Coordinates of C-alpha atoms in Angstrom, one line a residue:
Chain P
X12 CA 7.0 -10.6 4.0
X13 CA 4.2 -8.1 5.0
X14 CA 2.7 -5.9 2.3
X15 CA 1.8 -2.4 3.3
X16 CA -0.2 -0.3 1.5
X17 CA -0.2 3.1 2.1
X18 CA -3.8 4.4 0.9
X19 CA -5.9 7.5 1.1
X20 CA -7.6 8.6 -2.2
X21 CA -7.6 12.0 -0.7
X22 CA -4.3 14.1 -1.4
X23 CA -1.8 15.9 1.2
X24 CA -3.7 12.8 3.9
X25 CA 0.1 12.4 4.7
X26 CA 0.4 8.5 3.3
X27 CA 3.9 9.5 2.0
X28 CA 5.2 10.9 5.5
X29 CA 3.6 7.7 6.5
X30 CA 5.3 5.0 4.2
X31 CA 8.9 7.2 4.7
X32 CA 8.9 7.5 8.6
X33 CA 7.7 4.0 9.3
X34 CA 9.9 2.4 6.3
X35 CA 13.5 4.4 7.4
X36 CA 12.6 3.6 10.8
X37 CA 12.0 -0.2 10.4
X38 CA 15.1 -0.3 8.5
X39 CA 17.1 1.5 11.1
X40 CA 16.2 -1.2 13.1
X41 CA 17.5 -3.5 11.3
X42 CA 14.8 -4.8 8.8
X43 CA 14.9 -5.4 5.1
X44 CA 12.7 -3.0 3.8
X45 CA 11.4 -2.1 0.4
X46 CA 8.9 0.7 -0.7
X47 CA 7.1 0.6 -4.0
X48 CA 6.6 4.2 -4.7
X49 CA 3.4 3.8 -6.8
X50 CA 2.9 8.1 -6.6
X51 CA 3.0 9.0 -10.0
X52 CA 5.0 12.5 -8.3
X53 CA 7.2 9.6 -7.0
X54 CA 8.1 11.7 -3.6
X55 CA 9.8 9.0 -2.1
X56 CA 11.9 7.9 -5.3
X57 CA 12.7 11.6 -5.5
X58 CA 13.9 11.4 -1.9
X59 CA 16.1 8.5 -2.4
X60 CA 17.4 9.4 -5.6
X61 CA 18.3 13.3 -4.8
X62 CA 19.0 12.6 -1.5
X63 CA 22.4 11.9 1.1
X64 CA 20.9 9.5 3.1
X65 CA 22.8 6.5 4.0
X66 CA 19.3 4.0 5.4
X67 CA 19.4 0.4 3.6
X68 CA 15.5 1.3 2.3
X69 CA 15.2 0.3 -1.2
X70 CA 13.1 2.3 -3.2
X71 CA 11.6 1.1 -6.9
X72 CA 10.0 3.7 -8.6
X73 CA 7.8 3.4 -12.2
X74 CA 5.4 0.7 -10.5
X75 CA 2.8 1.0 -12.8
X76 CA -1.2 -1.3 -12.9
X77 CA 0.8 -3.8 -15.2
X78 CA 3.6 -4.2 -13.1
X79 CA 2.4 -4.1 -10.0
X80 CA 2.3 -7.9 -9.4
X81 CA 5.8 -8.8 -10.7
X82 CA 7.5 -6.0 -8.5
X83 CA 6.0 -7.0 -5.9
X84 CA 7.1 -11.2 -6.1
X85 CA 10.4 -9.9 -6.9
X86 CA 10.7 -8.2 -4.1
X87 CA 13.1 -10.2 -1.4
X88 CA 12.7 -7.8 1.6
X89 CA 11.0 -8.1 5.1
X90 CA 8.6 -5.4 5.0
X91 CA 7.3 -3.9 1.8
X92 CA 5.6 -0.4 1.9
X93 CA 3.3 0.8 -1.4
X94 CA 2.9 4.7 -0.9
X95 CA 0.0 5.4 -3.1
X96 CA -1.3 7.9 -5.7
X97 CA -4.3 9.9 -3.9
X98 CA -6.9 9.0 -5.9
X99 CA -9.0 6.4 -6.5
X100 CA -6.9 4.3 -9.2
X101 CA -6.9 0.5 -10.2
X102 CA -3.3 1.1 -9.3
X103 CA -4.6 1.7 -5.8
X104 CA -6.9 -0.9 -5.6
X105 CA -5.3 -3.6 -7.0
X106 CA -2.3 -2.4 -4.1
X107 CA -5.0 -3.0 -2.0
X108 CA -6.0 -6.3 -3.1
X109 CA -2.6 -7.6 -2.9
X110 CA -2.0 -6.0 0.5
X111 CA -1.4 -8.0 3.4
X112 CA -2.6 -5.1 5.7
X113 CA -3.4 -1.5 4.9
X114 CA -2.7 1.8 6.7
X115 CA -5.7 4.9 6.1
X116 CA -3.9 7.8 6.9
X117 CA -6.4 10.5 7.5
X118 CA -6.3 14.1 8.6
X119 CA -8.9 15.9 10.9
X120 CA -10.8 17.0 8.0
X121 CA -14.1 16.1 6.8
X122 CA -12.9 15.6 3.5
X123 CA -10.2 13.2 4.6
X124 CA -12.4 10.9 6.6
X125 CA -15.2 11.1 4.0
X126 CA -12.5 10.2 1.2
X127 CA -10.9 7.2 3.3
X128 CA -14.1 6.0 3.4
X129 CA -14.1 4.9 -0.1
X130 CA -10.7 3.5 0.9
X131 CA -12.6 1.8 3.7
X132 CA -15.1 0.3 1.1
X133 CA -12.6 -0.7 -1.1
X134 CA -10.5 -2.7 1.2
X135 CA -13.4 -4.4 2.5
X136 CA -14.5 -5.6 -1.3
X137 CA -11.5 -6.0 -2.2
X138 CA -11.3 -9.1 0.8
X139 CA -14.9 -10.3 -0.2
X140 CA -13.5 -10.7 -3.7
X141 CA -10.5 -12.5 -2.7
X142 CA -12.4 -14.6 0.2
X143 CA -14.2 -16.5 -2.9
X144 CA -10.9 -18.4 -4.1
X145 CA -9.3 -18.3 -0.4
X146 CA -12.2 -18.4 2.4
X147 CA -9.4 -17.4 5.3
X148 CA -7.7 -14.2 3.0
X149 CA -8.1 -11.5 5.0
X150 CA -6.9 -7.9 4.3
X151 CA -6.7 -5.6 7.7
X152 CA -6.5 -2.5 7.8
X153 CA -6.0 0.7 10.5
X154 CA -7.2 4.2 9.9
X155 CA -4.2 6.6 11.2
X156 CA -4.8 10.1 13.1
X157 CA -2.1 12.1 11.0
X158 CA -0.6 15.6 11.8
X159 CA -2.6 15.8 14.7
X160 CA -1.7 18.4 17.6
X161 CA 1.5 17.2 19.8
X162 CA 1.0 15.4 22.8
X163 CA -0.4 17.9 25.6
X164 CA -1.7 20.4 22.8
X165 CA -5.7 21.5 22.3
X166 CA -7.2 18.7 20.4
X167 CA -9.9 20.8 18.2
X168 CA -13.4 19.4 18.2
X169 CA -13.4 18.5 14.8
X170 CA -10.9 15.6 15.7
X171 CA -12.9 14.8 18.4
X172 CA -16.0 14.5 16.4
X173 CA -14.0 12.4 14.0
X174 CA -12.5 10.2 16.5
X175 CA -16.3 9.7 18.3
X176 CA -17.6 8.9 14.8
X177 CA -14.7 6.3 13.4
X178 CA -15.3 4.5 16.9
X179 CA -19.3 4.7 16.6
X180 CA -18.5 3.2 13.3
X181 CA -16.4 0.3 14.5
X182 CA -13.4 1.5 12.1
X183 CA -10.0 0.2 13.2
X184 CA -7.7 2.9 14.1
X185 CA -4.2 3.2 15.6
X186 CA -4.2 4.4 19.2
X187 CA -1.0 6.0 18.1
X188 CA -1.4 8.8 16.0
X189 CA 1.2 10.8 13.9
X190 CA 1.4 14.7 15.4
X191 CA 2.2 17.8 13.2
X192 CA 5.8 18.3 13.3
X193 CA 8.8 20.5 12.2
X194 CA 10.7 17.1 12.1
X195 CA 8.1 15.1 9.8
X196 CA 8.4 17.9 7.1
X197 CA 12.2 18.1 6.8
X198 CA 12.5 14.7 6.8
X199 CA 11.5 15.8 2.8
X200 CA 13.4 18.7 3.0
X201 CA 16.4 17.1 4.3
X202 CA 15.8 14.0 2.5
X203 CA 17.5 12.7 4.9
X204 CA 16.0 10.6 7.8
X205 CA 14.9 11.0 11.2
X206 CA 17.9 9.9 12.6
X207 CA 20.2 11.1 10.2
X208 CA 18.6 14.5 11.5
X209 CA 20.7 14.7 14.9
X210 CA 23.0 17.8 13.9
X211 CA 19.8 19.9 12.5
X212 CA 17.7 21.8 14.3
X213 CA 14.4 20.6 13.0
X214 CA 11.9 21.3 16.3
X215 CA 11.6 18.3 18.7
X216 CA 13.7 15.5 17.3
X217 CA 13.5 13.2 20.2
X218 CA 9.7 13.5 20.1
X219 CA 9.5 13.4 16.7
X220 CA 11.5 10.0 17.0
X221 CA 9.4 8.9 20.2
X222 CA 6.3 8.9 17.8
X223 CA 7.4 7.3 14.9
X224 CA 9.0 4.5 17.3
X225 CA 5.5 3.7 19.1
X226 CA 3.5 4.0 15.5
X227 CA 6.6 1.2 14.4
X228 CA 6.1 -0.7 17.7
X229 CA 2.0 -0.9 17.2
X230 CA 2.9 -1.7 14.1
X231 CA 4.6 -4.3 14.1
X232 CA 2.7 -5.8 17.1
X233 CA -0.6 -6.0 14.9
X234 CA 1.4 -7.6 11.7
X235 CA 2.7 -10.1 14.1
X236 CA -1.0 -11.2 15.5
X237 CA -2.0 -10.9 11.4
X238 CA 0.9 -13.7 10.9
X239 CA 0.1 -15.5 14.2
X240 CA -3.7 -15.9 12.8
X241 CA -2.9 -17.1 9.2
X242 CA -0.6 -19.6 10.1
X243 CA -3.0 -21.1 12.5
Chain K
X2 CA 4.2 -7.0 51.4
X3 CA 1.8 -8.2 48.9
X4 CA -1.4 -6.8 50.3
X5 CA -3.6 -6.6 47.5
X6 CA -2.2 -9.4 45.3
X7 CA -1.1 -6.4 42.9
X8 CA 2.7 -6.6 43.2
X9 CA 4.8 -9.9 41.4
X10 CA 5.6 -12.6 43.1
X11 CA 9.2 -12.9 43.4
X12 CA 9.4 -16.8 42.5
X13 CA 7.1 -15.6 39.1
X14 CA 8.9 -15.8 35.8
X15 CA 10.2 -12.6 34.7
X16 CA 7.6 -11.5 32.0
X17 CA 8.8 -12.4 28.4
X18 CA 9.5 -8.8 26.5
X19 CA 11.3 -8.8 23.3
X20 CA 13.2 -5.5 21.6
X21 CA 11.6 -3.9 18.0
X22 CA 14.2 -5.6 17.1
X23 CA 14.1 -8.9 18.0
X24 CA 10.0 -8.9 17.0
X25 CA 11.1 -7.2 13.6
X26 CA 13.9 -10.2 12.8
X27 CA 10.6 -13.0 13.1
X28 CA 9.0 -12.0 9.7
X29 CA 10.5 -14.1 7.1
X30 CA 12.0 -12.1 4.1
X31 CA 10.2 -13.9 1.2
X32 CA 6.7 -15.0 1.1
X33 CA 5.1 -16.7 -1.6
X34 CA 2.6 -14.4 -2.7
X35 CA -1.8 -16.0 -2.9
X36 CA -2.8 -15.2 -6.7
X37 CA -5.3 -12.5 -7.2
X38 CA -8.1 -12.5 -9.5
X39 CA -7.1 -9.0 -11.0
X40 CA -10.6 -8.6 -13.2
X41 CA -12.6 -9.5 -10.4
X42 CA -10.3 -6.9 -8.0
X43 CA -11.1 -4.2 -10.7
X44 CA -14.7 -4.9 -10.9
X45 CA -15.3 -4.9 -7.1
X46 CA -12.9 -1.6 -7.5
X47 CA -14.8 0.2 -9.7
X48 CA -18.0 0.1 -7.9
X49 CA -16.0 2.5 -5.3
X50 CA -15.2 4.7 -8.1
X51 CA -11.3 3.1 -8.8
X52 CA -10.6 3.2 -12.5
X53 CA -8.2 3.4 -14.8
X54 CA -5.7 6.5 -14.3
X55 CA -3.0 5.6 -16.8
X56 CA -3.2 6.0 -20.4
X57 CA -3.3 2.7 -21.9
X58 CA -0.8 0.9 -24.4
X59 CA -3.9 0.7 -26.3
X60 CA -4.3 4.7 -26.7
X61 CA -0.7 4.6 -28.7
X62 CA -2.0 2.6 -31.7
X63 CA -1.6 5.3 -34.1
X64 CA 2.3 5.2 -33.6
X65 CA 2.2 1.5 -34.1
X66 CA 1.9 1.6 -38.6
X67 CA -1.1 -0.1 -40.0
X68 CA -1.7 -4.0 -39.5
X69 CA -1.3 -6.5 -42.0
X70 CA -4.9 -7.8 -42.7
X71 CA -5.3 -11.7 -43.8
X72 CA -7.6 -12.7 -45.8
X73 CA -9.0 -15.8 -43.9
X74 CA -9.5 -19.1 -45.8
X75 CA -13.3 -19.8 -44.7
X76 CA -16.4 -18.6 -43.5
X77 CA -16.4 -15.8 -41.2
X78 CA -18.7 -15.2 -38.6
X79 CA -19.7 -12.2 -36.2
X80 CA -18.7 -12.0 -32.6
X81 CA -19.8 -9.2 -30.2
X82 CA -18.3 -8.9 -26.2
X83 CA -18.4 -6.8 -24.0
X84 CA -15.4 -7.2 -21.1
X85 CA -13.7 -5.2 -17.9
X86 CA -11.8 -1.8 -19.2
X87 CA -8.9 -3.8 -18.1
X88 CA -8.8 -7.3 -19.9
X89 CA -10.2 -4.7 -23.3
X90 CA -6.7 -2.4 -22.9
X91 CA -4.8 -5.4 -22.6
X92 CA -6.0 -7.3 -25.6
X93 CA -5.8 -4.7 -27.5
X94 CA -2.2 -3.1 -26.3
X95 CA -1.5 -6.9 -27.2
X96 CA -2.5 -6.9 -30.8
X97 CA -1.3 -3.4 -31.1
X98 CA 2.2 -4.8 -30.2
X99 CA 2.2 -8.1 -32.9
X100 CA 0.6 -5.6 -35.2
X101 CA -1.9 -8.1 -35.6
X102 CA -5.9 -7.5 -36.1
X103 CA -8.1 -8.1 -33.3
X104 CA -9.7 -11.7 -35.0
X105 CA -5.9 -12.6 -35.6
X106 CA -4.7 -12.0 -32.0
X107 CA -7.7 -14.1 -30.7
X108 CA -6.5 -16.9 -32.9
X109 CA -2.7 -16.3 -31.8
X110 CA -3.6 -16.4 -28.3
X111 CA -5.8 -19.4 -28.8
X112 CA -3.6 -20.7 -30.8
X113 CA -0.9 -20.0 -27.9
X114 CA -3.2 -22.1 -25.2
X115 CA -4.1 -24.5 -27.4
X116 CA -7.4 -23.9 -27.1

């Protein structure tokens, strides 16, 4: 049962587009799949709760720093997402610490890569911390390009700056990044899902859905080599 | 032809791809979870700037009526600590909730741990 945190401290870095794509999508594929919605503007919860969607996701609202822990054991699901507040909380980091792997969604904005830095820092305490009762606990993590232009669009220089600089840095980052799209938004909108989408005209579905399939499919690729190296 | 050695041989295994799907159906539903060290999680935390953003139980006191103060049957002596923002809402959200004062709730919990 992977843990997912969701984490940015920065707001609007698109952690709960993030959590929702990736979480209706796994489930559409026929996963179990939980997400704690630890946003204190609860946009996912709101998105269940007021929406017509039909997806299996589960979605517990009200997770709270003192009941973080026990949601999380009770939780009987394949893959649980925790979309989280942006800013730098105990709610957040604990998330973190209990993570088993942890997405940094991140704009093309100096702010955004300077503020997942302190994510950054905080997931690689967090796994010293933890390392000193379990030498082998590890707590990956991937930085993720969000609402970046659509394949065969300008890339600006600022992302290519940002993208030089996470790579000088030796930061982990997903080669798939999420674009900017129509789609993405009214997923909120809508509150429906992607796929639940097919009779709106909500820009390029299918690419919309191609994107979200190959961030699912890196995904799920690196959470497998996570399990294949703890249980060696 | 295989000119450059490029180009599968047609006696070689077909290669071994598996379906989202089928990948997603290998991770086990329940996990037991490794224990964290929440105090030690915070501290690391904090140096990073994470704190606190909820208000405590503790903040709610005044709604909570005044504690019944015993009058303990021997010597009492003085003890000072200082401890993680954390453990301090939680001891005293806990004595807030028994209605107890803070040298009582130490005693109940010791009392609880048998310590």
């Amino acid at each position: 049962m992977p843990v997912i945190a969701v984490s940015n401290p920065k707001g609007g870095a698109g952690k709960s587009t993030t959590t929702l794509l990736l979480a209706t999508y796994l489930a559409q594929q026929g996963a179990s799949v939980s997400v704690l919605d630890a946003d204190p503007n609860q946009p996912i919860m709101d998105w269940k709760k007021n929406g017509l969607s039909k997806t299996t996701l589960q979605v517990i609202g009200g997770v709270r720093e003192a009941n973080l822990m026990e949601t999380l054991e009770e939780q009987p699901h394949q893959f649980v997402f925790i979309d989280l507040e942006g800013t730098a909380s105990l709610l957040v980091s604990r998330s973190i610490a209990m993570a088993d792997f942890v997405i940094v969604p991140v704009q093309a904005s100096a702010v955004d890569v300077r503020q997942a830095g302190k994510a950054i820092r905080a997931v690689r305490d967090e796994e010293k911390v933890a390392q000193r009762s379990n030498p082998s606990r590890r707590i990956p993590f991937r930085v993720l390009m969000t609402r970046t232009p659509a394949p065969g669009a300008p890339v600006s220089s600022v992302q290519r700056q940002l993208e030089a600089e996470i790579e000088a840095a030796g930061i982990p980052r997903f080669k798939t990044s999420l674009a900017e799209r129509m789609a993405f938004k009214a997923v909120f909108v809508e509150r429906l899902t992607l796929a639940e989408m097919r009779d709106l005209k909500v820009g390029n579905l299918d690419a919309a859905y191609e994107n979200v399939h190959q961030l699912a499919e890196e995904l799920i690729g690196l959470l497998q080599d996570i399990e294949k190296e703890s249980a060696a | 032809m295989n000119k450059f050695g490029l180009l599968d041989d047609e006696t070689s295994p077909p290669l071994l791809t598996s379906s989202l799907t089928e990948k997603i159906a290998m991770f086990a539903p329940v996990k037991p979870r490794q224990q964290v060290d929440i105090a030690a999680a915070d501290a690391a935390a904090a140096q990073h700037g994470f704190v606190s953003r909820e208000i405590s139980e503790a903040a709610d006191t005044k709604l909570l009526g005044r504690r019944r103060r015993t009058v303990p049957s021997e010597p009492t002596r003085h003890l000072a600590i200082r401890l993680s923002s954390s453990a301090y809402d939680r001891f005293v959200a806990y004595a807030d909730r028994q209605k107890l004062t803070y040298h009582d709730a130490l005693a109940r919990l010791l009392d609880t741990v048998g310590g």
